[in-house]
CSV table of C-alpha atoms in Angstrom, one decimal:
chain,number,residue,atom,x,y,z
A,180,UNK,CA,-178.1,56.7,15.4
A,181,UNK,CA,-177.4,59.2,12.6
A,182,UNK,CA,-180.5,57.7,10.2
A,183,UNK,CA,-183.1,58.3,13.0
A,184,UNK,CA,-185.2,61.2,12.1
A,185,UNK,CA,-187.9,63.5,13.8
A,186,UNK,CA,-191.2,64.3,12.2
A,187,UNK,CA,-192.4,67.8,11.5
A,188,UNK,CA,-195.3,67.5,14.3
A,189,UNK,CA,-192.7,66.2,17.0
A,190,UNK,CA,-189.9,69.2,16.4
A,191,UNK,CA,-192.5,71.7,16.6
A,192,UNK,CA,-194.4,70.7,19.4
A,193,UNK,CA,-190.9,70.0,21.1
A,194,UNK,CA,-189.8,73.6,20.4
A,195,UNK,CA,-192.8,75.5,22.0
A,196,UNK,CA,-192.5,72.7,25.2
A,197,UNK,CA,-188.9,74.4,25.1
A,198,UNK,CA,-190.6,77.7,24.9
A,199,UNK,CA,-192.5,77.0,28.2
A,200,UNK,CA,-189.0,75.7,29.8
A,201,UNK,CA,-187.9,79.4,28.9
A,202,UNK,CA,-190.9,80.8,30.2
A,203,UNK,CA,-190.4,79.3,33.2
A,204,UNK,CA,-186.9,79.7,34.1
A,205,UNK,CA,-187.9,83.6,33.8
A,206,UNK,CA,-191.1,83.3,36.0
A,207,UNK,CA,-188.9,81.8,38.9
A,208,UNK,CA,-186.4,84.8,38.6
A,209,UNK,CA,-188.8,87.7,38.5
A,210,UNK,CA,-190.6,86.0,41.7
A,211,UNK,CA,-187.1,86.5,43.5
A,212,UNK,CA,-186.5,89.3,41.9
A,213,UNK,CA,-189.2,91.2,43.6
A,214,UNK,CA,-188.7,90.1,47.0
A,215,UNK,CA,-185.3,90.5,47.9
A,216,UNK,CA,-186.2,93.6,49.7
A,217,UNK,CA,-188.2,90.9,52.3
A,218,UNK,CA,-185.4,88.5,52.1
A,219,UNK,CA,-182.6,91.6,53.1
A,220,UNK,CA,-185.4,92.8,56.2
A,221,UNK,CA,-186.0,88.9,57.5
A,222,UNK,CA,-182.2,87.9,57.4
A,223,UNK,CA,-181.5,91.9,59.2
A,224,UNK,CA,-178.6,92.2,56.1
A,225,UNK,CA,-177.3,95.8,55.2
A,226,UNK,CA,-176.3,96.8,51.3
A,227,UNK,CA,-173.1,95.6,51.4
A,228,UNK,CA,-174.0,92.4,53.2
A,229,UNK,CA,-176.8,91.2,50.5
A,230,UNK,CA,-174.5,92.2,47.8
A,231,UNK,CA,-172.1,89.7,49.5
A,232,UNK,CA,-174.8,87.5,49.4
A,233,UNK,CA,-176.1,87.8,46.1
A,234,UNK,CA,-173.1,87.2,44.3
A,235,UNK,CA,-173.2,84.1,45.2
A,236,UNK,CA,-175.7,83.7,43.1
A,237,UNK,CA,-172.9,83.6,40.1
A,238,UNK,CA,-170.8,82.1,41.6
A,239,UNK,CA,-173.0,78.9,41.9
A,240,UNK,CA,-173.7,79.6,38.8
A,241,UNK,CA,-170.2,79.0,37.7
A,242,UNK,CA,-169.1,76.3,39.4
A,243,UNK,CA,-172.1,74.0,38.3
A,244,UNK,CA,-172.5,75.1,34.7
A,245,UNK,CA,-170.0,72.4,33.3
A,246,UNK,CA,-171.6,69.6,34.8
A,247,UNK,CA,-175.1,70.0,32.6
A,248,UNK,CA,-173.5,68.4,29.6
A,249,UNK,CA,-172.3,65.5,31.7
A,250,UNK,CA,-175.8,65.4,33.6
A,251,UNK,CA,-177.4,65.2,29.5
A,252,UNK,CA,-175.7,62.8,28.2
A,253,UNK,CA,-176.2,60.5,31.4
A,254,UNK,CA,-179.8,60.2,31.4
A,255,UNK,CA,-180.8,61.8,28.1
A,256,UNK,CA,-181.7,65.1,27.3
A,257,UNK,CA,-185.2,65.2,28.4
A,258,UNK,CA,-184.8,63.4,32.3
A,259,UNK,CA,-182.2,66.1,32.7
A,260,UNK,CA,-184.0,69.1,31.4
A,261,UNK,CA,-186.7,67.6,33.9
A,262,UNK,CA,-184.9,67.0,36.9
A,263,UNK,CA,-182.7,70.7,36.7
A,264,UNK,CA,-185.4,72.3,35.9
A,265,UNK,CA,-187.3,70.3,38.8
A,266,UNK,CA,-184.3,71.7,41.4
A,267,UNK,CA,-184.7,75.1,40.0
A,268,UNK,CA,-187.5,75.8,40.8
A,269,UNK,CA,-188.0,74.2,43.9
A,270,UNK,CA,-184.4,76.2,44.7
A,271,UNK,CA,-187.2,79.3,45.1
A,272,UNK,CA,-187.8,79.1,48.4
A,273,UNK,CA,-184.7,78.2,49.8
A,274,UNK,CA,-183.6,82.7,50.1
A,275,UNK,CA,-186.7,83.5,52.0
A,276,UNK,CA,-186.2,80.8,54.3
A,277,UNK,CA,-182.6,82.1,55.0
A,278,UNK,CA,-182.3,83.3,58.9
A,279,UNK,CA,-179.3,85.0,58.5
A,280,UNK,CA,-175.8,86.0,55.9
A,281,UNK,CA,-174.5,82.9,56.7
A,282,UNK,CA,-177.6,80.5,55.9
A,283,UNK,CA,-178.7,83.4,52.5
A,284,UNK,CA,-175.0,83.0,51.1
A,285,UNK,CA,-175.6,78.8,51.2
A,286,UNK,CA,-179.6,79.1,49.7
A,287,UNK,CA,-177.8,81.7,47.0
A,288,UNK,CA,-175.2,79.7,45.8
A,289,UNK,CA,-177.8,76.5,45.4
A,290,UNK,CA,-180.0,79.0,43.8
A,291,UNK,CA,-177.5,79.9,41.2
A,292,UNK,CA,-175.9,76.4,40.9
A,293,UNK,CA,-179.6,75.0,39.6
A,294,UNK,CA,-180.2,78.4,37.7
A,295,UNK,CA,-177.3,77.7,35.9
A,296,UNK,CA,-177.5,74.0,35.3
A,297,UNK,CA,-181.3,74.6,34.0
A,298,UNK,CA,-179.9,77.2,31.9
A,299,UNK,CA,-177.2,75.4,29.7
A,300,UNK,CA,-179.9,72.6,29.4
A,301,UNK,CA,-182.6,74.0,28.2
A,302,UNK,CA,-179.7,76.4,25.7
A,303,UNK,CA,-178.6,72.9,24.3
A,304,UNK,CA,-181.9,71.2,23.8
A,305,UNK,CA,-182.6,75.1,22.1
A,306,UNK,CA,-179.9,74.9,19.9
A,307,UNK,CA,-180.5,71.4,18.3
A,308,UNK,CA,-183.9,72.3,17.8
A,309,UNK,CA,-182.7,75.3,15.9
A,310,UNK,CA,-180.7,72.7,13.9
A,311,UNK,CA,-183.1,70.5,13.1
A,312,UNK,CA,-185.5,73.4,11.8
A,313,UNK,CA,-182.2,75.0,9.9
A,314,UNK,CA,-183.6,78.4,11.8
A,315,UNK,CA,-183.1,80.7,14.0
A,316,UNK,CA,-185.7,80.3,17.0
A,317,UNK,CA,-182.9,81.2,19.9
A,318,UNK,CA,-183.9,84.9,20.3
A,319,UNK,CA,-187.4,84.1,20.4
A,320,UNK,CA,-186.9,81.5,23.2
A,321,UNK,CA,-185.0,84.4,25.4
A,322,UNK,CA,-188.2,86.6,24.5
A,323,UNK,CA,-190.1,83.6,26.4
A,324,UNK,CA,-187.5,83.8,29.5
A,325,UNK,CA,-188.0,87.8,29.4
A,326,UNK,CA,-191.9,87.0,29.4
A,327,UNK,CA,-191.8,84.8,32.0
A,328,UNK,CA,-189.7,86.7,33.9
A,329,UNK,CA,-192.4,90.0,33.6
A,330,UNK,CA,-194.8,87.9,34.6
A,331,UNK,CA,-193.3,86.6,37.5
A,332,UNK,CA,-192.3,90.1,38.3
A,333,UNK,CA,-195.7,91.0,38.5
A,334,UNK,CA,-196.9,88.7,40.5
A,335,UNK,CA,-193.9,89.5,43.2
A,336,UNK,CA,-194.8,93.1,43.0
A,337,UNK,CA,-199.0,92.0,43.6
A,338,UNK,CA,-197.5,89.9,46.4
A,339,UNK,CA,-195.6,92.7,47.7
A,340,UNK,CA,-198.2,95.3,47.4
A,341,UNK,CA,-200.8,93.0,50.1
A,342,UNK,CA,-197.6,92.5,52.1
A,343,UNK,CA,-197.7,88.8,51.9
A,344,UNK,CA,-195.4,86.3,53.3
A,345,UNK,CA,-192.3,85.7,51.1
A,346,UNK,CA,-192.2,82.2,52.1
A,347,UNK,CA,-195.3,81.7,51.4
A,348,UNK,CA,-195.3,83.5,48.3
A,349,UNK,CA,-192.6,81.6,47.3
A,350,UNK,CA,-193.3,78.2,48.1
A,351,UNK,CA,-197.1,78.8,46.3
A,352,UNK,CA,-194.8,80.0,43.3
A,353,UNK,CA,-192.3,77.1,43.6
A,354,UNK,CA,-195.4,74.7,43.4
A,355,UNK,CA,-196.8,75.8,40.8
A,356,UNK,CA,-193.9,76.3,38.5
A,357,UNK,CA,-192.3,72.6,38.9
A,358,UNK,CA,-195.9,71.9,37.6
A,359,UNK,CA,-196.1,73.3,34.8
A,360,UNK,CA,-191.9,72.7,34.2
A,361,UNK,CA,-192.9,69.1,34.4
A,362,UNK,CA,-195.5,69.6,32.0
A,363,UNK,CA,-193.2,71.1,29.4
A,364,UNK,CA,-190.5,68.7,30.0
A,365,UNK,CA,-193.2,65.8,28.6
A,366,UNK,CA,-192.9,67.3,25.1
A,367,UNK,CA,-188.9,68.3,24.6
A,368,UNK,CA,-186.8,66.1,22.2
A,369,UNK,CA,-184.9,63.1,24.0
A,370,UNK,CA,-181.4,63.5,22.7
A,371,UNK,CA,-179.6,60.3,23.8
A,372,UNK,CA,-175.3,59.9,23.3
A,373,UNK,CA,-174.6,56.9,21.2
A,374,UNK,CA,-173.0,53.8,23.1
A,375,UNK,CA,-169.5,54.6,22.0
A,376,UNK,CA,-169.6,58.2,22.8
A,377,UNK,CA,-167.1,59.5,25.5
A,378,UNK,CA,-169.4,61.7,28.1
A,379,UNK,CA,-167.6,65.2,29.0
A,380,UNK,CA,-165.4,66.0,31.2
A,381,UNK,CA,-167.0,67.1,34.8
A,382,UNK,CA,-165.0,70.3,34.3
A,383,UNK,CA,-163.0,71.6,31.8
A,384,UNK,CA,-162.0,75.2,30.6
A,385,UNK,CA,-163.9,76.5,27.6
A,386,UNK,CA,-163.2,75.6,24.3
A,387,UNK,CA,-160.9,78.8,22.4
A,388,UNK,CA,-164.2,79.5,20.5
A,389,UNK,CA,-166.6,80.1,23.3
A,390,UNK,CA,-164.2,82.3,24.9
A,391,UNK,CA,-164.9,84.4,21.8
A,392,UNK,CA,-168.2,84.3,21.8
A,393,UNK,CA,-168.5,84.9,25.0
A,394,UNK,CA,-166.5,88.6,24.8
A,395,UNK,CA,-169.5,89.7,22.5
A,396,UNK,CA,-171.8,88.4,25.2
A,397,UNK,CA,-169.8,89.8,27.8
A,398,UNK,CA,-170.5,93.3,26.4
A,399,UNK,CA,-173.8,92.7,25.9
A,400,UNK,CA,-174.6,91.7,29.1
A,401,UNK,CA,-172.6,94.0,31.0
A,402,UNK,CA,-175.0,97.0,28.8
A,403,UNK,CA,-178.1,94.9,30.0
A,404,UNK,CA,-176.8,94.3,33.9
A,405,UNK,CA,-175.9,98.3,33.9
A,406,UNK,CA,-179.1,99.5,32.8
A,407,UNK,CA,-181.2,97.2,34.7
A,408,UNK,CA,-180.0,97.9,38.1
A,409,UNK,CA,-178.3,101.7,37.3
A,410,UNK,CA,-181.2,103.3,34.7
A,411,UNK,CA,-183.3,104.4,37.8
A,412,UNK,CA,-181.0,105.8,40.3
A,413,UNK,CA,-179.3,107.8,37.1
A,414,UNK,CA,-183.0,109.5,36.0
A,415,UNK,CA,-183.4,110.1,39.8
A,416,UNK,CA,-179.9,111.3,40.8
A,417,UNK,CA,-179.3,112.8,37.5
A,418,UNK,CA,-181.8,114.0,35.8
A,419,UNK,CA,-184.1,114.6,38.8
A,420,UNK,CA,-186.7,112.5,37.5
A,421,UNK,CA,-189.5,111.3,40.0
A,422,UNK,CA,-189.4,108.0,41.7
A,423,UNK,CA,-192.7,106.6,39.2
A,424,UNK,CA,-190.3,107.5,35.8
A,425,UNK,CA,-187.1,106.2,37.3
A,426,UNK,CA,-189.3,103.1,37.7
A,427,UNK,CA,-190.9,103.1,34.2
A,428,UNK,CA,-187.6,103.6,32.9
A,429,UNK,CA,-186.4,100.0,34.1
A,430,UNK,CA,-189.5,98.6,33.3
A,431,UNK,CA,-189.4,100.1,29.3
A,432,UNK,CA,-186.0,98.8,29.1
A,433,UNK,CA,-187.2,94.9,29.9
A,434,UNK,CA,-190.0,95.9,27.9
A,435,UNK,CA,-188.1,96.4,24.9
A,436,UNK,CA,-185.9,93.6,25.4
A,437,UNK,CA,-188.7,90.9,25.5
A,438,UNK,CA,-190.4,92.2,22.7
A,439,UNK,CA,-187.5,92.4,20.7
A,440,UNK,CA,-186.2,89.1,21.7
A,441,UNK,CA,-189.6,87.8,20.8
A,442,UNK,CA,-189.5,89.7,17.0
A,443,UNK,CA,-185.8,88.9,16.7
A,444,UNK,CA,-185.6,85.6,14.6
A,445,UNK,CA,-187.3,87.0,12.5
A,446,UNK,CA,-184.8,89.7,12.0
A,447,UNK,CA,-182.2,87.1,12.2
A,448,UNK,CA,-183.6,84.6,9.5
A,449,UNK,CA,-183.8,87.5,6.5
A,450,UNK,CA,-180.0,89.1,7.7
A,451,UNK,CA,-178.2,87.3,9.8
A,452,UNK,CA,-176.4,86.8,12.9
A,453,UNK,CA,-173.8,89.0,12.3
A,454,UNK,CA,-175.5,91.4,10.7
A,455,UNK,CA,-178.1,91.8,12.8
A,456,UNK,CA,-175.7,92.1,15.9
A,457,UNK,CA,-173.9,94.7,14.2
A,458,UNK,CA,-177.1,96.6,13.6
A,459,UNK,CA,-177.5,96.2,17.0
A,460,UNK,CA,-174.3,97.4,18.8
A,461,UNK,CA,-174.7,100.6,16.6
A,462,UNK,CA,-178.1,100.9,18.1
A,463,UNK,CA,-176.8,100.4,21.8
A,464,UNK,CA,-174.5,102.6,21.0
A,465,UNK,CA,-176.8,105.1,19.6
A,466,UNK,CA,-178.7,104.7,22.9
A,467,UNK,CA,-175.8,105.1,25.0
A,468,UNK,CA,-175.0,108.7,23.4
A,469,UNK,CA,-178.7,109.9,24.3
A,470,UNK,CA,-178.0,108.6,28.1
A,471,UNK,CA,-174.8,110.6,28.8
A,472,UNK,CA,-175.6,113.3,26.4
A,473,UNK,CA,-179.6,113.7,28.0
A,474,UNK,CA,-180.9,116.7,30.1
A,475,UNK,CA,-184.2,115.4,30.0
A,476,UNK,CA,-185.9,112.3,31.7
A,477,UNK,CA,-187.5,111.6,28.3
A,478,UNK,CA,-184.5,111.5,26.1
A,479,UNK,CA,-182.7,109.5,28.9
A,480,UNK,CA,-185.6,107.3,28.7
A,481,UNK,CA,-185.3,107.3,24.9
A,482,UNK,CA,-181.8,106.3,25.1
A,483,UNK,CA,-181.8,102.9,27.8
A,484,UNK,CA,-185.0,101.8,25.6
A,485,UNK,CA,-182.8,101.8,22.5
A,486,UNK,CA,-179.9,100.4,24.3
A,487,UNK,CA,-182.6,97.6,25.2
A,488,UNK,CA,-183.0,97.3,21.7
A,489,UNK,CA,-179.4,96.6,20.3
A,490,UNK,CA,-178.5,94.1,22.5
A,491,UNK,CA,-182.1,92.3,23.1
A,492,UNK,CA,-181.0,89.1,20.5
A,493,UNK,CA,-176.9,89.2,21.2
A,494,UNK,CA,-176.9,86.6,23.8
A,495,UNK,CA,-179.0,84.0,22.5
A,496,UNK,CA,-177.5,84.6,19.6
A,497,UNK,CA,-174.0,83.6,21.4
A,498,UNK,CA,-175.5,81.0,23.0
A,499,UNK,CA,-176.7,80.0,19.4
A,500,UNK,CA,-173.4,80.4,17.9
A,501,UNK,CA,-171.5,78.6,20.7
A,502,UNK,CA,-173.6,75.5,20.1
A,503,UNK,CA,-173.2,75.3,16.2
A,504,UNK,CA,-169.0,75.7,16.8
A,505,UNK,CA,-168.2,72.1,17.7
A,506,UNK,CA,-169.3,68.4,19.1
A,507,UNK,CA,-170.5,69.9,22.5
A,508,UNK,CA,-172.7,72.3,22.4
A,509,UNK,CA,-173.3,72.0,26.2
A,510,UNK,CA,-169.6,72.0,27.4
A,511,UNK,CA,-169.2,75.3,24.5
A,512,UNK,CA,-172.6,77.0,25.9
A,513,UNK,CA,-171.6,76.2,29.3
A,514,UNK,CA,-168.4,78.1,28.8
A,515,UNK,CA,-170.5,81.4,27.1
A,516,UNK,CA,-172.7,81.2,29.9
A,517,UNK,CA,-169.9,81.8,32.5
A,518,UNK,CA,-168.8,84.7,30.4
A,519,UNK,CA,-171.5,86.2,30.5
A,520,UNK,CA,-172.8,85.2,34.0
A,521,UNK,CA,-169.6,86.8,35.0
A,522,UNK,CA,-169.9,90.0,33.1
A,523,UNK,CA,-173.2,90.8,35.5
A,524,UNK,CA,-172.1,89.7,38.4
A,525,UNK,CA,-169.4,92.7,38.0
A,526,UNK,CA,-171.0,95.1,35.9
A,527,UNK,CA,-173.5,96.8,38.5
A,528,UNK,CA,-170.8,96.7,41.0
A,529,UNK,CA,-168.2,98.7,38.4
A,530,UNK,CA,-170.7,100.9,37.4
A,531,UNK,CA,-170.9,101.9,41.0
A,532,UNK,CA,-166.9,102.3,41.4
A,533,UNK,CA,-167.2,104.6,38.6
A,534,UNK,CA,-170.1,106.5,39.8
A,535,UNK,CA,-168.4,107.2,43.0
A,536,UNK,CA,-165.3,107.7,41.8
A,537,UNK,CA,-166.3,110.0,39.4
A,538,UNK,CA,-170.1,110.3,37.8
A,539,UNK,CA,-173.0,108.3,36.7
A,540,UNK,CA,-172.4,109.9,33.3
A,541,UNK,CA,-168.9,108.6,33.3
A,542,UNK,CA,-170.2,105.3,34.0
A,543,UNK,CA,-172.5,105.0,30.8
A,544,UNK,CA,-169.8,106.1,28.7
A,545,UNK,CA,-167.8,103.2,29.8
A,546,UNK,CA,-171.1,101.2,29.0
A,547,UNK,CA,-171.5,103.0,25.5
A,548,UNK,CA,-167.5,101.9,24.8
A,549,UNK,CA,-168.4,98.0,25.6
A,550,UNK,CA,-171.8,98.4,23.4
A,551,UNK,CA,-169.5,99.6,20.3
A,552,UNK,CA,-167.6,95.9,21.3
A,553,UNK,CA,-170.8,94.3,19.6
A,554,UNK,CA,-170.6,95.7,16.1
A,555,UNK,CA,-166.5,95.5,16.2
A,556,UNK,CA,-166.7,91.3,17.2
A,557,UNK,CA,-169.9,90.5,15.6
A,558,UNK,CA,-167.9,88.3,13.4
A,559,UNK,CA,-167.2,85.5,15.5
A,560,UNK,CA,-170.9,84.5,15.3
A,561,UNK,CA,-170.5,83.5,11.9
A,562,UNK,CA,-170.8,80.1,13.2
A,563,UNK,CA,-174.4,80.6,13.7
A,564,UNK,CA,-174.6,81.4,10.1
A,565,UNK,CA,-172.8,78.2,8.3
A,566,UNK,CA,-175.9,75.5,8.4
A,567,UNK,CA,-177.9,78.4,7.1
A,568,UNK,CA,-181.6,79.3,7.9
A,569,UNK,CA,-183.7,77.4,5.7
A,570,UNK,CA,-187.6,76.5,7.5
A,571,UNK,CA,-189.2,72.8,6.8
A,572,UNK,CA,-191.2,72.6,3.7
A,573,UNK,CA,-194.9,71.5,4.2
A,574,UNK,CA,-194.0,68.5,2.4
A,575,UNK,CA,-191.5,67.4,4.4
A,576,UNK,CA,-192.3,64.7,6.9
A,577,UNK,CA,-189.0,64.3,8.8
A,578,UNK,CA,-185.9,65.9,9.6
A,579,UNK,CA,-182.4,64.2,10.5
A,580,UNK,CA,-181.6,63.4,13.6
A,581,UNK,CA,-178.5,65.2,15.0
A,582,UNK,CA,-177.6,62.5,17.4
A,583,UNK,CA,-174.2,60.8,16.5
């Protein structure tokens, strides 16, 4: 199948139906996002008992990430994208439904399993796209998952304000977005195997090179995990900041990230993967210095908006990377996305240990340590770079195909 080819018009439109996959998969986790307040009340959970819960939510994640690839090359790249996407967003309403620890911890894990099949889909169909165009499009992709998932956000927190239903809330959410998912899913490319290729396995460790990948996303994520859930609480605890700038502070921070993801390939095409990375690990770490060294709220502010910054592009840049290193780009991005699915499951939770063991301040200069990880292992994105970045010229009316 290697002399099929795509034309121009069909790689396009398939990349911005990817787009609205992106999109969507962040609209579905800023609706939960916003409500797990009303999911802990109606299941009568304490802290430690959603926590419990919630990290299920990885560990679903986890378990069902390897079995995307095998899922793809079954029945094609686009009937999968459709149907995981389909379960993922339907897997919306199953937390709000949850009685009790017991019935949240079951809905959690089903919620992360779909989460994170959807995810390495959507990644892989991402990445060949990106290879067909000979371009980096990755980081603006995760922009669309950051905009989806402010938009969903918002609509939580409008949901939340009129004290609505969270069932409700979320099954009106739920319908709507397996609309429009469906509707994307119409124009993505429809990657088939050929006849003689061997599917992969149902589970299988990750190859050597995603494992190191994944330690630059690891870092990464473990910066973007421990400012989203810790930058509040330290301008409040801290800094004695009010409640309405411990909440803007959170809100720059995704902020910066989605628009920076969204202007990122840009950044990426004219330098590079690596470095741009390495630009941005000294930026994280730049912002990491302001957080532990700030008295104010403003320079603390100043600081997780530039840690937003440096490590807005690194993980789709991994996930780039990890899909460009060998035959099977699902089975490598599945592997990077367990890395770094792992690294926030733990990080908020070690950011706390720290913080009660010692300070808040000691916490984010273990975060600015992992940050400087990004310009010290940029390297092994390299991969990313080898096809180089070279757009479609007007004249040209097809690309290759890179089926097999």
């Amino acid at each position: 199948m290697g002399d099929v080819g795509y034309a121009r018009d069909e790689v396009r439109r398939a990349r911005y139906a990817v787009a609205a996959v992106f999109a969507v998969h962040g609209a579905v986790t800023g609706s939960f996002a916003t409500r797990v307040p009303w999911i802990q009340d109606h299941a009568s959970l304490g802290a430690g008992q959603l926590g419990f819960a919630l990290a299920f939510t990885a560990f679903g994640a986890s378990c069902a990430m390897p079995l995307a690839g095998r899922i793809s090359h079954r029945f094609g790249s686009r009937t999968a994208l459709r149907g995981l996407l389909t379960l993922w967003t339907l897997s919306l309403v199953l937390p709000s439904l949850a009685p009790n620890l017991y019935t949240l911890c079951l809905a959690m894990f089903a919620y992360g399993a779909t989460a994170g099949m959807a995810d390495v889909a959507m990644n892989a169909l991402g990445v060949e796209i990106e290879r067909l165009l000979e371009k980096s499009i990755m980081s603006g992709l995760h922009g669309m998952w950051s905009a989806g998932a402010l938009v969903g956000s918002a609509a939580g927190t409008l949901a939340a304000h009129l004290g609505s239903d969270a069932r409700l809330h979320h099954a009106l959410a739920a319908a709507a977005l397996t609309l429009l998912g469906l509707l994307a899913c119409n124009s993505v490319l429809d990657l088939q195997p050929a006849e003689d290729e061997e599917p992969p396995p149902r589970f299988a460790l990750p190859p050597r090179s995603a494992l190191l990948i994944g330690t630059v996303g690891f870092c990464a994520v473990f910066a973007e995990g421990a400012s989203l859930d810790w930058s509040a609480v330290f301008l409040r605890d801290r800094l004695d900041g009010s409640a309405g700038l411990a909440a803007a502070s959170t809100t720059g921070f995704m902020l910066t990230m989605a628009v920076a993801r969204i202007a990122g390939d840009a950044v990426v095409n004219r330098f590079g993967a690596v470095r741009t990375v390495r630009a941005g690990g000294m930026l994280a770490v730049l912002g990491g210095l302001l957080i532990v060294l700030a008295g104010h709220p403003a320079v603390a502010m100043g600081g997780f908006a530039l840690m937003g910054l440096g490590i807005a592009v690194v993980v789709p840049l991994c996930f780039a990377a990890a899909g460009h290193a060998g035959p099977n780009p699902s089975q490598a991005i599945a592997g990077v996305a367990t890395i770094t699915y792992t690294s926030g499951l733990i990080a908020p939770s070690l950011i706390g240990g720290v913080a009660q063991a010692t300070s808040l301040m000691v916490s984010f200069c273990v975060v600015t340590v992992l940050a400087s990880g990004l310009a010290v292992f940029a390297g092994v994105l390299r991969t990313a770079e080898r096809g180089g970045r070279k757009e479609i010229s007007p004249q040209a009316t097809a690309v290759p195909d890179p089926r097999p």
